[in-house]
Amino acid sequence: SYVVLGVDTFLRVGRVNIRGEYLIRRTEMATGQDETRWQFRLPKLPSGDVTETLFMVKDGGYVEVDGPVNRRGELVARWDGIRRIGNVPVGSPLDFDAGMMRGTVGANFIIARGYRVKSSIEYWNIWGVRNDAGAAVPSHGLGLHLGGVATF
């Protein structure tokens, strides 16, 4: 069984748009009462038996602010992230606490009505993830993006 809760919002202040969203999901998992299936130690009941159920939580969200600089340009800033907390099956590349956060700053250049060139730079941070050999994946990175947009 699982429960999902979320909220989203939009606010316009002058010509600046502010958007945000947050979601959280709690999922119950059956353990099979078999400790060998799980990467991390299972909780014990007062009787000494292994608990029959566990739960894991995933949550994530974003906040974005954008607005015009002049008739031909817009600026955009965004933060987003996702996280998972909870036990995992043996062999999973995830730690008990794993996730990713990213910050992005960009600009949109308006060429003509319906046509834009978009550029951005992003910094990201990953934690709690391993590759196939069991080593941690790179934890930080930088990305540059350039693209064209045509709306119809």
Coordinates of N, CA, C and O in Angstrom, one line a residue:
S1 N 0.8 -1.2 0.0 CA 0.0 0.0 0.0 C 0.9 1.2 0.0 O 2.1 1.2 0.4
Y2 N 0.3 2.3 -0.4 CA 1.1 3.6 -0.4 C 0.2 4.8 -0.2 O -1.0 4.7 -0.4
V3 N 0.8 5.9 0.1 CA 0.1 7.2 0.3 C 0.9 8.2 -0.5 O 2.2 8.3 -0.4
V4 N 0.2 9.1 -1.2 CA 0.9 10.1 -2.0 C 0.3 11.5 -1.6 O -1.0 11.6 -1.5
L5 N 1.1 12.4 -1.3 CA 0.6 13.8 -0.9 C 1.4 14.8 -1.8 O 2.6 14.5 -2.1
G6 N 0.8 15.9 -2.2 CA 1.5 16.9 -2.9 C 0.9 18.2 -2.9 O -0.3 18.4 -2.5
V7 N 1.7 19.2 -3.3 CA 1.2 20.6 -3.3 C 1.9 21.3 -4.5 O 3.1 21.0 -4.8
D8 N 1.2 22.1 -5.2 CA 1.9 22.9 -6.2 C 1.3 24.4 -6.1 O 0.2 24.6 -5.6
T9 N 2.1 25.3 -6.5 CA 1.7 26.7 -6.4 C 2.3 27.5 -7.6 O 3.2 27.1 -8.2
F10 N 1.6 28.6 -7.9 CA 2.0 29.5 -8.9 C 1.7 30.9 -8.3 O 0.7 31.2 -7.8
L11 N 2.7 31.8 -8.5 CA 2.5 33.2 -8.1 C 3.1 34.1 -9.1 O 4.2 33.8 -9.6
R12 N 2.4 35.1 -9.5 CA 2.9 36.1 -10.4 C 3.1 37.5 -9.7 O 2.1 38.0 -9.1
V13 N 4.3 38.0 -9.7 CA 4.6 39.3 -9.0 C 5.1 40.2 -10.1 O 6.2 40.0 -10.6
G14 N 4.2 41.2 -10.5 CA 4.6 42.0 -11.6 C 4.7 41.1 -12.9 O 3.7 40.5 -13.2
R15 N 5.9 41.1 -13.5 CA 6.0 40.3 -14.7 C 6.9 39.0 -14.4 O 7.3 38.3 -15.3
V16 N 7.1 38.7 -13.1 CA 7.9 37.6 -12.7 C 7.0 36.4 -12.2 O 6.1 36.6 -11.5
N17 N 7.3 35.2 -12.8 CA 6.5 34.0 -12.4 C 7.3 33.2 -11.4 O 8.5 33.0 -11.6
I18 N 6.6 32.7 -10.4 CA 7.2 31.8 -9.4 C 6.4 30.6 -9.4 O 5.2 30.6 -9.1
R19 N 7.0 29.4 -9.6 CA 6.3 28.1 -9.6 C 6.9 27.2 -8.6 O 8.2 27.2 -8.5
G20 N 6.2 26.3 -8.0 CA 6.8 25.3 -7.1 C 5.9 24.1 -7.0 O 4.7 24.2 -7.2
E21 N 6.5 23.0 -6.7 CA 5.7 21.7 -6.5 C 6.5 20.8 -5.5 O 7.8 20.8 -5.6
Y22 N 5.8 20.1 -4.7 CA 6.4 19.1 -3.8 C 5.5 17.9 -3.7 O 4.3 18.1 -3.6
L23 N 6.1 16.7 -3.9 CA 5.4 15.5 -3.7 C 6.1 14.5 -2.8 O 7.3 14.5 -2.8
I24 N 5.3 13.7 -2.1 CA 5.9 12.7 -1.2 C 5.1 11.5 -1.3 O 3.9 11.5 -1.4
R25 N 5.8 10.3 -1.3 CA 5.1 9.0 -1.4 C 5.7 8.1 -0.4 O 6.9 7.9 -0.3
R26 N 4.9 7.5 0.4 CA 5.3 6.5 1.4 C 4.7 5.2 1.0 O 3.5 5.0 0.8
T27 N 5.6 4.2 0.7 CA 5.2 2.9 0.2 C 5.6 1.8 1.2 O 6.7 1.7 1.7
E28 N 4.6 1.0 1.6 CA 4.8 -0.1 2.4 C 5.3 -1.3 1.6 O 4.8 -1.6 0.5
M29 N 6.4 -2.0 2.1 CA 6.9 -3.2 1.4 C 6.9 -4.4 2.3 O 7.2 -4.3 3.5
A30 N 6.6 -5.6 1.8 CA 6.6 -6.8 2.5 C 8.1 -7.3 2.6 O 8.8 -7.3 1.6
T31 N 8.5 -7.7 3.8 CA 9.9 -8.2 3.9 C 10.1 -9.6 3.6 O 11.2 -10.1 3.3
G32 N 9.0 -10.4 3.6 CA 9.1 -11.8 3.5 C 9.7 -12.5 4.7 O 10.1 -13.6 4.7
Q33 N 10.0 -11.6 5.7 CA 10.7 -12.0 7.0 C 12.0 -12.8 6.7 O 12.4 -13.7 7.4
D34 N 12.6 -12.4 5.6 CA 13.9 -13.0 5.1 C 15.0 -11.9 5.1 O 15.0 -11.1 4.2
E35 N 15.8 -11.9 6.1 CA 16.8 -10.8 6.2 C 17.9 -10.9 5.1 O 18.5 -9.9 4.8
T36 N 18.0 -12.0 4.4 CA 19.0 -12.1 3.4 C 18.6 -11.4 2.1 O 19.4 -11.2 1.2
R37 N 17.3 -11.0 2.0 CA 16.9 -10.3 0.8 C 17.2 -8.8 0.8 O 17.1 -8.1 -0.2
W38 N 17.6 -8.3 2.0 CA 17.7 -6.8 2.2 C 19.1 -6.4 2.4 O 19.9 -7.0 3.1
Q39 N 19.4 -5.2 1.9 CA 20.8 -4.7 2.0 C 21.1 -4.2 3.4 O 22.2 -4.4 3.8
F40 N 20.1 -3.7 4.1 CA 20.4 -3.2 5.5 C 19.6 -4.0 6.5 O 18.5 -4.6 6.2
R41 N 20.1 -4.0 7.7 CA 19.4 -4.8 8.8 C 17.9 -4.5 8.9 O 17.6 -3.3 8.9
L42 N 17.1 -5.5 9.1 CA 15.7 -5.3 9.3 C 15.4 -5.1 10.8 O 16.1 -5.7 11.6
P43 N 14.4 -4.3 11.1 CA 14.0 -4.1 12.5 C 13.4 -5.4 13.1 O 12.8 -6.2 12.4
K44 N 13.7 -5.6 14.3 CA 13.2 -6.8 15.1 C 12.0 -6.4 15.9 O 11.9 -5.3 16.5
L45 N 11.0 -7.3 16.0 CA 9.9 -7.2 16.9 C 10.3 -7.5 18.3 O 11.3 -8.2 18.5
P46 N 9.5 -7.1 19.3 CA 9.9 -7.5 20.7 C 10.0 -9.0 20.9 O 10.8 -9.5 21.7
S47 N 9.4 -9.8 20.0 CA 9.5 -11.3 20.1 C 10.8 -11.8 19.6 O 11.2 -12.9 19.7
G48 N 11.5 -10.9 18.9 CA 12.8 -11.3 18.3 C 12.7 -11.6 16.8 O 13.7 -11.8 16.1
D49 N 11.4 -11.8 16.3 CA 11.2 -12.0 14.9 C 11.4 -10.8 14.1 O 11.4 -9.6 14.6
V50 N 11.7 -11.0 12.8 CA 11.9 -9.8 11.9 C 10.5 -9.3 11.5 O 9.5 -10.0 11.3
T51 N 10.4 -8.0 11.4 CA 9.1 -7.3 11.0 C 8.7 -7.8 9.7 O 9.5 -8.2 8.8
E52 N 7.3 -7.9 9.5 CA 6.8 -8.3 8.2 C 6.7 -7.3 7.1 O 6.7 -7.6 6.0
T53 N 6.7 -6.0 7.6 CA 6.6 -4.9 6.6 C 7.6 -3.8 6.9 O 8.0 -3.6 8.1
L54 N 8.1 -3.1 5.9 CA 8.9 -2.0 6.0 C 8.2 -0.9 5.2 O 7.3 -1.1 4.4
F55 N 8.8 0.3 5.2 CA 8.3 1.3 4.3 C 9.5 2.1 3.8 O 10.5 2.2 4.4
M56 N 9.3 2.7 2.6 CA 10.3 3.6 2.0 C 9.6 4.9 1.6 O 8.4 4.9 1.4
V57 N 10.3 6.0 1.6 CA 9.7 7.3 1.3 C 10.5 7.9 0.1 O 11.7 7.9 0.1
K58 N 9.7 8.4 -0.9 CA 10.3 9.1 -2.0 C 9.7 10.5 -1.9 O 8.5 10.6 -1.8
D59 N 10.5 11.5 -2.1 CA 10.0 12.9 -2.2 C 10.8 13.7 -3.1 O 11.9 13.3 -3.5
G60 N 10.2 14.8 -3.6 CA 10.9 15.6 -4.6 C 10.1 16.9 -4.9 O 8.9 16.9 -4.5
G61 N 10.8 17.8 -5.5 CA 10.1 19.0 -5.8 C 10.9 20.0 -6.6 O 12.1 19.6 -6.9
Y62 N 10.3 21.1 -6.9 CA 11.1 22.1 -7.7 C 10.5 23.5 -7.3 O 9.4 23.6 -6.9
V63 N 11.4 24.5 -7.5 CA 11.0 25.9 -7.4 C 11.6 26.6 -8.7 O 12.8 26.4 -8.9
E64 N 10.8 27.3 -9.4 CA 11.3 28.0 -10.6 C 10.9 29.5 -10.6 O 9.7 29.8 -10.3
V65 N 11.8 30.4 -11.0 CA 11.5 31.8 -11.1 C 11.9 32.2 -12.5 O 13.0 31.9 -12.9
D66 N 11.0 32.9 -13.2 CA 11.4 33.4 -14.5 C 10.7 34.7 -14.8 O 9.7 35.0 -14.2
G67 N 11.3 35.5 -15.6 CA 10.8 36.8 -15.9 C 11.6 37.5 -17.0 O 12.7 37.1 -17.3
P68 N 10.9 38.5 -17.7 CA 11.6 39.2 -18.8 C 12.7 40.2 -18.3 O 12.5 40.7 -17.2
V69 N 13.7 40.3 -19.1 CA 14.8 41.3 -18.8 C 14.5 42.5 -19.7 O 14.6 43.6 -19.3
N70 N 14.1 42.2 -20.9 CA 13.6 43.2 -21.9 C 12.7 42.5 -22.9 O 12.3 41.4 -22.7
R71 N 12.5 43.2 -24.1 CA 11.5 42.6 -25.1 C 12.1 41.4 -25.7 O 11.4 40.5 -26.2
R72 N 13.4 41.2 -25.7 CA 14.0 40.0 -26.4 C 14.7 39.0 -25.5 O 15.2 38.0 -26.0
G73 N 14.6 39.2 -24.2 CA 15.3 38.3 -23.3 C 14.5 38.0 -22.0 O 13.8 38.8 -21.5
E74 N 14.7 36.7 -21.5 CA 14.1 36.3 -20.3 C 15.2 35.6 -19.5 O 16.0 34.9 -20.0
L75 N 15.1 35.6 -18.2 CA 16.0 34.9 -17.3 C 15.2 33.8 -16.5 O 14.0 34.1 -16.2
V76 N 15.8 32.7 -16.3 CA 15.1 31.6 -15.6 C 16.1 31.0 -14.5 O 17.3 30.8 -14.8
A77 N 15.6 30.8 -13.3 CA 16.4 30.1 -12.3 C 15.5 29.0 -11.7 O 14.3 29.2 -11.6
R78 N 16.1 27.8 -11.5 CA 15.4 26.7 -11.0 C 16.2 25.8 -10.1 O 17.4 25.6 -10.2
W79 N 15.5 25.3 -9.0 CA 16.1 24.3 -8.2 C 15.2 23.1 -8.2 O 13.9 23.3 -8.0
D80 N 15.7 21.9 -8.3 CA 14.8 20.7 -8.2 C 15.6 19.6 -7.5 O 16.9 19.6 -7.5
G81 N 14.9 18.6 -7.0 CA 15.5 17.5 -6.3 C 14.6 16.4 -6.1 O 13.4 16.5 -6.1
I82 N 15.2 15.2 -5.9 CA 14.4 14.0 -5.6 C 15.2 13.1 -4.7 O 16.5 13.1 -4.7
R83 N 14.6 12.4 -3.7 CA 15.2 11.7 -2.7 C 14.5 10.4 -2.4 O 13.2 10.4 -2.5
R84 N 15.2 9.3 -2.1 CA 14.6 8.1 -1.6 C 15.2 7.7 -0.3 O 16.5 7.6 -0.2
I85 N 14.4 7.3 0.7 CA 14.9 6.9 2.0 C 14.2 5.5 2.3 O 13.0 5.5 2.2
G86 N 15.0 4.5 2.6 CA 14.5 3.2 2.9 C 15.3 2.1 2.5 O 16.3 2.3 1.7
N87 N 15.1 0.9 3.0 CA 15.8 -0.3 2.7 C 15.7 -0.7 1.3 O 14.7 -0.3 0.6
V88 N 16.7 -1.4 0.7 CA 16.7 -1.8 -0.7 C 17.0 -3.3 -0.7 O 17.7 -3.8 0.1
P89 N 16.6 -4.0 -1.8 CA 17.0 -5.4 -2.0 C 18.6 -5.5 -2.1 O 19.2 -4.6 -2.6
V90 N 19.1 -6.6 -1.8 CA 20.5 -6.9 -2.0 C 20.8 -6.7 -3.4 O 20.1 -7.1 -4.3
G91 N 22.0 -6.1 -3.7 CA 22.4 -5.8 -5.1 C 21.9 -4.5 -5.7 O 22.3 -4.2 -6.8
S92 N 21.1 -3.8 -5.0 CA 20.6 -2.5 -5.5 C 21.7 -1.5 -5.5 O 22.6 -1.5 -4.7
P93 N 21.8 -0.6 -6.5 CA 22.8 0.4 -6.6 C 22.5 1.6 -5.6 O 23.3 2.5 -5.5
L94 N 21.4 1.5 -4.9 CA 21.0 2.6 -4.0 C 21.4 2.3 -2.5 O 21.3 1.2 -2.1
D95 N 21.9 3.4 -1.9 CA 22.1 3.3 -0.4 C 20.7 3.6 0.3 O 19.7 3.8 -0.4
F96 N 20.7 3.5 1.6 CA 19.5 3.7 2.4 C 18.9 5.1 2.1 O 17.7 5.3 2.0
D97 N 19.8 6.1 1.9 CA 19.4 7.5 1.6 C 20.1 7.9 0.3 O 21.3 8.0 0.2
A98 N 19.3 8.1 -0.8 CA 19.9 8.4 -2.1 C 19.0 9.5 -2.8 O 17.8 9.6 -2.5
G99 N 19.7 10.3 -3.6 CA 18.9 11.3 -4.3 C 19.8 12.2 -5.2 O 21.0 11.9 -5.4
M100 N 19.2 13.2 -5.7 CA 19.8 14.1 -6.6 C 19.2 15.5 -6.4 O 18.0 15.7 -6.3
M101 N 20.1 16.5 -6.4 CA 19.6 17.9 -6.4 C 20.3 18.7 -7.6 O 21.4 18.3 -7.9
R102 N 19.6 19.6 -8.1 CA 20.1 20.4 -9.3 C 19.7 21.8 -9.2 O 18.5 22.1 -8.9
G103 N 20.6 22.7 -9.5 CA 20.3 24.1 -9.7 C 20.6 24.6 -11.1 O 21.7 24.2 -11.6
T104 N 19.7 25.3 -11.7 CA 19.9 25.7 -13.1 C 19.6 27.2 -13.2 O 18.7 27.8 -12.6
V105 N 20.5 27.9 -14.0 CA 20.3 29.3 -14.4 C 20.3 29.4 -15.9 O 21.2 28.8 -16.5
G106 N 19.4 30.1 -16.5 CA 19.3 30.1 -17.9 C 18.8 31.4 -18.5 O 18.3 32.3 -17.7
A107 N 18.8 31.5 -19.8 CA 18.3 32.7 -20.5 C 17.6 32.2 -21.7 O 18.0 31.2 -22.4
N108 N 16.5 32.9 -22.1 CA 15.8 32.6 -23.3 C 15.9 33.9 -24.2 O 15.6 35.0 -23.7
F109 N 16.3 33.7 -25.4 CA 16.4 34.8 -26.3 C 15.3 34.7 -27.4 O 15.3 33.7 -28.1
I110 N 14.5 35.7 -27.5 CA 13.3 35.7 -28.4 C 13.8 36.2 -29.7 O 14.2 37.4 -29.9
I111 N 13.8 35.3 -30.7 CA 14.2 35.6 -32.1 C 13.0 36.3 -32.9 O 13.2 37.4 -33.5
A112 N 11.9 35.7 -32.8 CA 10.7 36.2 -33.4 C 9.5 35.6 -32.7 O 9.7 34.6 -31.9
R113 N 8.3 36.0 -32.9 CA 7.2 35.5 -32.2 C 7.1 34.0 -32.5 O 7.1 33.5 -33.6
G114 N 7.2 33.2 -31.4 CA 7.1 31.7 -31.4 C 8.4 31.1 -31.6 O 8.5 29.8 -31.6
Y115 N 9.5 31.8 -31.7 CA 10.9 31.2 -31.9 C 11.8 31.8 -30.8 O 11.9 33.0 -30.6
R116 N 12.5 30.8 -30.2 CA 13.5 31.2 -29.1 C 14.7 30.4 -29.2 O 14.7 29.2 -29.6
V117 N 15.8 30.9 -28.6 CA 17.0 30.2 -28.4 C 17.1 30.2 -26.8 O 17.0 31.2 -26.2
K118 N 17.3 28.9 -26.3 CA 17.4 28.8 -24.9 C 18.8 28.3 -24.5 O 19.4 27.5 -25.2
S119 N 19.4 28.9 -23.5 CA 20.7 28.5 -23.0 C 20.6 28.4 -21.4 O 19.9 29.1 -20.8
S120 N 21.4 27.4 -20.9 CA 21.4 27.3 -19.4 C 22.7 26.6 -19.0 O 23.3 25.9 -19.8
I121 N 22.9 26.8 -17.7 CA 24.0 26.1 -17.0 C 23.4 25.4 -15.8 O 22.6 26.1 -15.1
E122 N 23.8 24.2 -15.5 CA 23.2 23.5 -14.3 C 24.4 22.9 -13.5 O 25.4 22.5 -14.1
Y123 N 24.2 22.9 -12.2 CA 25.0 22.2 -11.3 C 24.2 21.1 -10.6 O 23.1 21.4 -10.1
W124 N 24.7 19.9 -10.6 CA 24.0 18.8 -9.9 C 24.8 18.1 -8.9 O 26.0 18.1 -9.0
N125 N 24.1 17.5 -7.9 CA 24.7 16.8 -6.8 C 24.0 15.5 -6.6 O 22.7 15.5 -6.4
I126 N 24.7 14.3 -6.7 CA 24.0 13.0 -6.5 C 24.6 12.4 -5.2 O 25.8 12.5 -5.0
W127 N 23.8 11.7 -4.5 CA 24.4 11.0 -3.3 C 23.6 9.6 -3.2 O 22.5 9.5 -3.7
G128 N 24.4 8.7 -2.6 CA 23.8 7.4 -2.3 C 23.5 6.5 -3.5 O 22.7 5.6 -3.4
V129 N 24.3 6.6 -4.6 CA 24.1 5.8 -5.8 C 25.5 5.2 -6.1 O 26.5 5.9 -6.1
R130 N 25.5 3.9 -6.4 CA 26.8 3.2 -6.8 C 26.6 2.6 -8.2 O 25.5 2.4 -8.7
N131 N 27.8 2.5 -8.9 CA 27.8 1.8 -10.2 C 27.8 0.3 -10.1 O 27.7 -0.2 -9.0
D132 N 27.9 -0.4 -11.2 CA 27.8 -1.9 -11.2 C 28.9 -2.5 -10.4 O 28.8 -3.6 -9.9
A133 N 30.1 -1.8 -10.3 CA 31.2 -2.3 -9.5 C 31.1 -2.0 -8.1 O 32.0 -2.4 -7.3
G134 N 30.1 -1.3 -7.6 CA 29.9 -1.0 -6.2 C 30.5 0.3 -5.8 O 30.4 0.7 -4.6
A135 N 31.2 1.1 -6.7 CA 31.8 2.4 -6.4 C 30.8 3.5 -6.5 O 29.8 3.4 -7.4
A136 N 30.9 4.5 -5.7 CA 30.0 5.7 -5.8 C 30.1 6.3 -7.2 O 31.2 6.4 -7.8
V137 N 29.0 6.7 -7.7 CA 29.0 7.5 -9.0 C 29.5 8.9 -8.7 O 29.5 9.3 -7.6
P138 N 29.9 9.6 -9.8 CA 30.4 11.0 -9.6 C 29.3 11.8 -8.8 O 28.1 11.7 -9.1
S139 N 29.7 12.5 -7.8 CA 28.7 13.1 -6.9 C 28.4 14.6 -7.3 O 27.4 15.1 -6.9
H140 N 29.2 15.2 -8.2 CA 28.9 16.6 -8.6 C 29.1 16.7 -10.1 O 29.9 15.9 -10.7
G141 N 28.4 17.6 -10.7 CA 28.6 17.8 -12.2 C 28.1 19.1 -12.6 O 27.4 19.8 -11.9
L142 N 28.5 19.5 -13.8 CA 28.1 20.8 -14.4 C 27.7 20.4 -15.8 O 28.3 19.7 -16.5
G143 N 26.6 21.1 -16.2 CA 26.0 20.9 -17.6 C 25.8 22.2 -18.2 O 25.3 23.2 -17.6
L144 N 26.0 22.2 -19.5 CA 25.7 23.4 -20.4 C 24.7 23.0 -21.4 O 24.9 21.9 -22.0
H145 N 23.7 23.8 -21.7 CA 22.7 23.4 -22.6 C 22.4 24.6 -23.6 O 22.4 25.8 -23.2
L146 N 22.2 24.3 -24.8 CA 21.8 25.3 -25.8 C 20.7 24.6 -26.7 O 21.0 23.5 -27.2
G147 N 19.6 25.3 -27.0 CA 18.6 24.7 -27.8 C 17.7 25.7 -28.5 O 17.8 26.9 -28.1
G148 N 17.0 25.3 -29.5 CA 16.1 26.1 -30.2 C 14.7 25.6 -29.9 O 14.4 24.5 -29.7
V149 N 13.7 26.6 -29.9 CA 12.3 26.3 -29.6 C 11.5 27.0 -30.7 O 11.7 28.2 -30.9
A150 N 10.5 26.2 -31.2 CA 9.5 26.8 -32.1 C 8.2 26.4 -31.7 O 7.9 25.2 -31.5
T151 N 7.3 27.3 -31.4 CA 5.9 27.0 -30.9 C 5.0 27.2 -32.1 O 5.2 28.1 -32.9
F152 N 3.9 26.4 -32.2 CA 3.0 26.5 -33.3 C 1.6 26.8 -32.8 O 1.2 26.5 -31.7

